[in-house]
mmCIF file with all atom_site columns, C-alpha atoms in Angstrom:
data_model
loop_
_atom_site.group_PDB
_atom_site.id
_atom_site.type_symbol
_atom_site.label_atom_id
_atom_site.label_alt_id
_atom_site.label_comp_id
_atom_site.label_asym_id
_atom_site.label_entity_id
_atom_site.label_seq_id
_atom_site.pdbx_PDB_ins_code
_atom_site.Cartn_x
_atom_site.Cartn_y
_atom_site.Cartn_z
_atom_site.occupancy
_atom_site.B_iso_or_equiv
_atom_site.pdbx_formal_charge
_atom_site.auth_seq_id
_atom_site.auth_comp_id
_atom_site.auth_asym_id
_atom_site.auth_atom_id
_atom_site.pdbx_PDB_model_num
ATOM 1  C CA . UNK A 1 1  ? -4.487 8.137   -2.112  1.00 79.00 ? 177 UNK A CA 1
ATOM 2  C CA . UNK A 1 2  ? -7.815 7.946   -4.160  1.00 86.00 ? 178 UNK A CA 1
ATOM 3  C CA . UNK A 1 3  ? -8.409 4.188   -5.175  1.00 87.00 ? 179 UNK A CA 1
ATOM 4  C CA . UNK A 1 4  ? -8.483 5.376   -8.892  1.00 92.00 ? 180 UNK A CA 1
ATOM 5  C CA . UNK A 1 5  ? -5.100 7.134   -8.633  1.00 94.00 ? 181 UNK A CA 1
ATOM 6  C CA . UNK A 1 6  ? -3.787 3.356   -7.509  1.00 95.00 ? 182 UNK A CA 1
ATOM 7  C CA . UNK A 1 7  ? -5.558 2.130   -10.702 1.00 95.00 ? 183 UNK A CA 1
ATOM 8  C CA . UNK A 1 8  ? -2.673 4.620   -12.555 1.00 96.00 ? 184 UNK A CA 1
ATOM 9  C CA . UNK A 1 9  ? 0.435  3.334   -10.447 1.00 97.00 ? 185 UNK A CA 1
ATOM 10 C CA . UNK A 1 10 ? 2.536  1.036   -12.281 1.00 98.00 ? 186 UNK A CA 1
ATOM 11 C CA . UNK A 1 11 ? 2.911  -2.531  -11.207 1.00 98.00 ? 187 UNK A CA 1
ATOM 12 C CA . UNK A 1 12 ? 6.089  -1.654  -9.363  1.00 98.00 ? 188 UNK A CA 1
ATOM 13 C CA . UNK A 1 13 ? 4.955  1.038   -7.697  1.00 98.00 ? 189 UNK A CA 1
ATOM 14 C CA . UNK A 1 14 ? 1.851  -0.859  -6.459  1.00 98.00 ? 190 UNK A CA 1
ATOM 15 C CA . UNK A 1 15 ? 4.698  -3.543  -5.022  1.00 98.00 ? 191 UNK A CA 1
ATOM 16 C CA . UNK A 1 16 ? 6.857  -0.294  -3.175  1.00 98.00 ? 192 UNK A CA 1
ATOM 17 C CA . UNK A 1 17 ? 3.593  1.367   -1.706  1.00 98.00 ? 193 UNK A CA 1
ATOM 18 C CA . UNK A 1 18 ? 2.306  -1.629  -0.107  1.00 98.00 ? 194 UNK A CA 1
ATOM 19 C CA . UNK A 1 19 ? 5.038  -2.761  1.501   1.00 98.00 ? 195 UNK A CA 1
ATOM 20 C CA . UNK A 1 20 ? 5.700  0.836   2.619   1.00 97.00 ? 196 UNK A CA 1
ATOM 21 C CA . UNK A 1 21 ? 2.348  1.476   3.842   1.00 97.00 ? 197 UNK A CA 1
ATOM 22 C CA . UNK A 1 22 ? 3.006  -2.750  5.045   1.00 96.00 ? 198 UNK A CA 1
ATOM 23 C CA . UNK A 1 23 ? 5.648  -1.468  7.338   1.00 95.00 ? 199 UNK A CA 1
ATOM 24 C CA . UNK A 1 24 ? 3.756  1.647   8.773   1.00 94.00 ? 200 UNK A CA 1
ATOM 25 C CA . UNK A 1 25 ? 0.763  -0.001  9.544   1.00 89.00 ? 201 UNK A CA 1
ATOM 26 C CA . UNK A 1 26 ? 2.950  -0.894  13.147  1.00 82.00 ? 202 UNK A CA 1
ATOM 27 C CA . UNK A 1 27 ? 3.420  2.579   14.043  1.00 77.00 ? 203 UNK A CA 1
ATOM 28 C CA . UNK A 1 28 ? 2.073  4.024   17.671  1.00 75.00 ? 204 UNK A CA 1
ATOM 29 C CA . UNK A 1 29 ? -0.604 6.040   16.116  1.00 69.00 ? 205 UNK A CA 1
ATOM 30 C CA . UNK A 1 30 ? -3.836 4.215   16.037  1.00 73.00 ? 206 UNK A CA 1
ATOM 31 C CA . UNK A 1 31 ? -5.757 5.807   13.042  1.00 90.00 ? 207 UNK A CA 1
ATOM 32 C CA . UNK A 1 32 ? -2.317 6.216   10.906  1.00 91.00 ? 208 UNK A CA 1
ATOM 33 C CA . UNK A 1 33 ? -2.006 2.163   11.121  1.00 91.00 ? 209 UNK A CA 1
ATOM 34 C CA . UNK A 1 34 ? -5.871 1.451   10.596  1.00 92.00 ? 210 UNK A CA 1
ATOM 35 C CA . UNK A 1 35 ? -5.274 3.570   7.090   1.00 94.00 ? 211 UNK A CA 1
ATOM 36 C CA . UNK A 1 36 ? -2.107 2.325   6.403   1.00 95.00 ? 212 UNK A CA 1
ATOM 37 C CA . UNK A 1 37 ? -3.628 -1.228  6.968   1.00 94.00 ? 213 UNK A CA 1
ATOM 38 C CA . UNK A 1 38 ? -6.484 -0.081  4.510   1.00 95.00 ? 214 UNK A CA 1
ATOM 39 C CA . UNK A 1 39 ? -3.914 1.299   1.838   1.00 96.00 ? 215 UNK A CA 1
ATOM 40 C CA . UNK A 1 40 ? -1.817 -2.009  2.119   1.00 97.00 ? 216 UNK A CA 1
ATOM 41 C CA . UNK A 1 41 ? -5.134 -4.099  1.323   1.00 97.00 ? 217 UNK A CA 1
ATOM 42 C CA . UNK A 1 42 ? -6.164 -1.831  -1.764  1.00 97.00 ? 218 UNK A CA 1
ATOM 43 C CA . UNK A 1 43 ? -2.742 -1.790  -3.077  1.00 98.00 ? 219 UNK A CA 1
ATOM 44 C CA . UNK A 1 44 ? -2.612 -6.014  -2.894  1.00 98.00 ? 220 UNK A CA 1
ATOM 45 C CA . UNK A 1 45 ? -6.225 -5.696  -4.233  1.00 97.00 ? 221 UNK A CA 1
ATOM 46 C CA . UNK A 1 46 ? -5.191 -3.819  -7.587  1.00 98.00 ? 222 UNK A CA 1
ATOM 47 C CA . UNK A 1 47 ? -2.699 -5.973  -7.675  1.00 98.00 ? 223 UNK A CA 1
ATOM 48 C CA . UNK A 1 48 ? -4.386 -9.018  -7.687  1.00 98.00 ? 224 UNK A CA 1
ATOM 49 C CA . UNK A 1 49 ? -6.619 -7.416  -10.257 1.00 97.00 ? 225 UNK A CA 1
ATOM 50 C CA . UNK A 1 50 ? -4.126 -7.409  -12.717 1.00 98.00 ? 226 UNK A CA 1
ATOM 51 C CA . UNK A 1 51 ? -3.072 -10.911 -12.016 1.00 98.00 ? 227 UNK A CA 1
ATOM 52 C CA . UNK A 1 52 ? 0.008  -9.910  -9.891  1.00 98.00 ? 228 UNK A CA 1
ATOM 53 C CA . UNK A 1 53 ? 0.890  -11.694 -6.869  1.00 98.00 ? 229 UNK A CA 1
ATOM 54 C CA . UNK A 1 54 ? 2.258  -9.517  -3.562  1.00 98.00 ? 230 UNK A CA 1
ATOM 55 C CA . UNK A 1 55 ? 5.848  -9.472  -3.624  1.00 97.00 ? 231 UNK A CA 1
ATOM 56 C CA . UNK A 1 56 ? 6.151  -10.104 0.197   1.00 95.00 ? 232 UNK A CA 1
ATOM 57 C CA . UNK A 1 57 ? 10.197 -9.973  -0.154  1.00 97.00 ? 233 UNK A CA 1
ATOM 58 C CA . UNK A 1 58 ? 10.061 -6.337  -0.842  1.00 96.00 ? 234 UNK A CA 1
ATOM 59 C CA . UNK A 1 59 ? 11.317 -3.754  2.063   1.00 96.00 ? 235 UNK A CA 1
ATOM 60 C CA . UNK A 1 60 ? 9.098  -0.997  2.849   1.00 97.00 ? 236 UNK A CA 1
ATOM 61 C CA . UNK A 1 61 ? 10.196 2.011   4.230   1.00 97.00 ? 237 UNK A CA 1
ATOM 62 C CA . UNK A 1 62 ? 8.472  4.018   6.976   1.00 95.00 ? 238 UNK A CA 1
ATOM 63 C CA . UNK A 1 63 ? 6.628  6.583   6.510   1.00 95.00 ? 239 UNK A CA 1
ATOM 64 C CA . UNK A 1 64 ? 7.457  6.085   2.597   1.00 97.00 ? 240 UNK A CA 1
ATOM 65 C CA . UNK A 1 65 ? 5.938  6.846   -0.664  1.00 97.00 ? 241 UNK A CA 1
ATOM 66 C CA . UNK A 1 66 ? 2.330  5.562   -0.300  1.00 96.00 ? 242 UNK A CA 1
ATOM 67 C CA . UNK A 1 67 ? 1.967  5.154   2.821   1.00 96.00 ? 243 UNK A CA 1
ATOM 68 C CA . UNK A 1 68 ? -0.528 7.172   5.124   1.00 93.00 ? 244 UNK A CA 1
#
C-alpha cells in the first residue's frame, strides 16, 4: 500500500491494518516481516498525524487486510 492511499483509510481502518500487518511482521519469511514491520510503522505514523494514539488492544489477523 502507497503511503497516500493510507492518508485515505479511515481512522479505524488505520487501527485494523496495523495491528494486522503488527501480527505478520513474526512470520518465517524475512522480507514479508521487514515490510510488514515498515507498513505497521507508517500506519502508527498517520496515525499519530492525526492526533490518534495506537490502539495496542486491537487483534490483528495474519495475513489480514493491510498487511504485506
Amino acid at each position: 500500500m502507497l503511503y497516500e492511499e493510507m492518508l485515505q483509510l479511515s481512522n479505524a481502518d488505520l487501527q485494523q491494518f496495523r495491528a494486522n500487518a503488527d501480527v505478520t511482521c513474526g512470520c518465517l519469511g524475512h522480507n514479508k516481516g521487514e515490510h510488514n514491520e515498515n507498513l505497521r510503522r507508517l500506519y502508527a505514523e498517520v496515525l499519530g498525524d492525526r492526533g490518534i494514539q495506537v490502539d495496542d488492544t486491537m487483534k490483528g489477523v495474519f495475513n489480514g487486510e493491510g498487511s504485506y
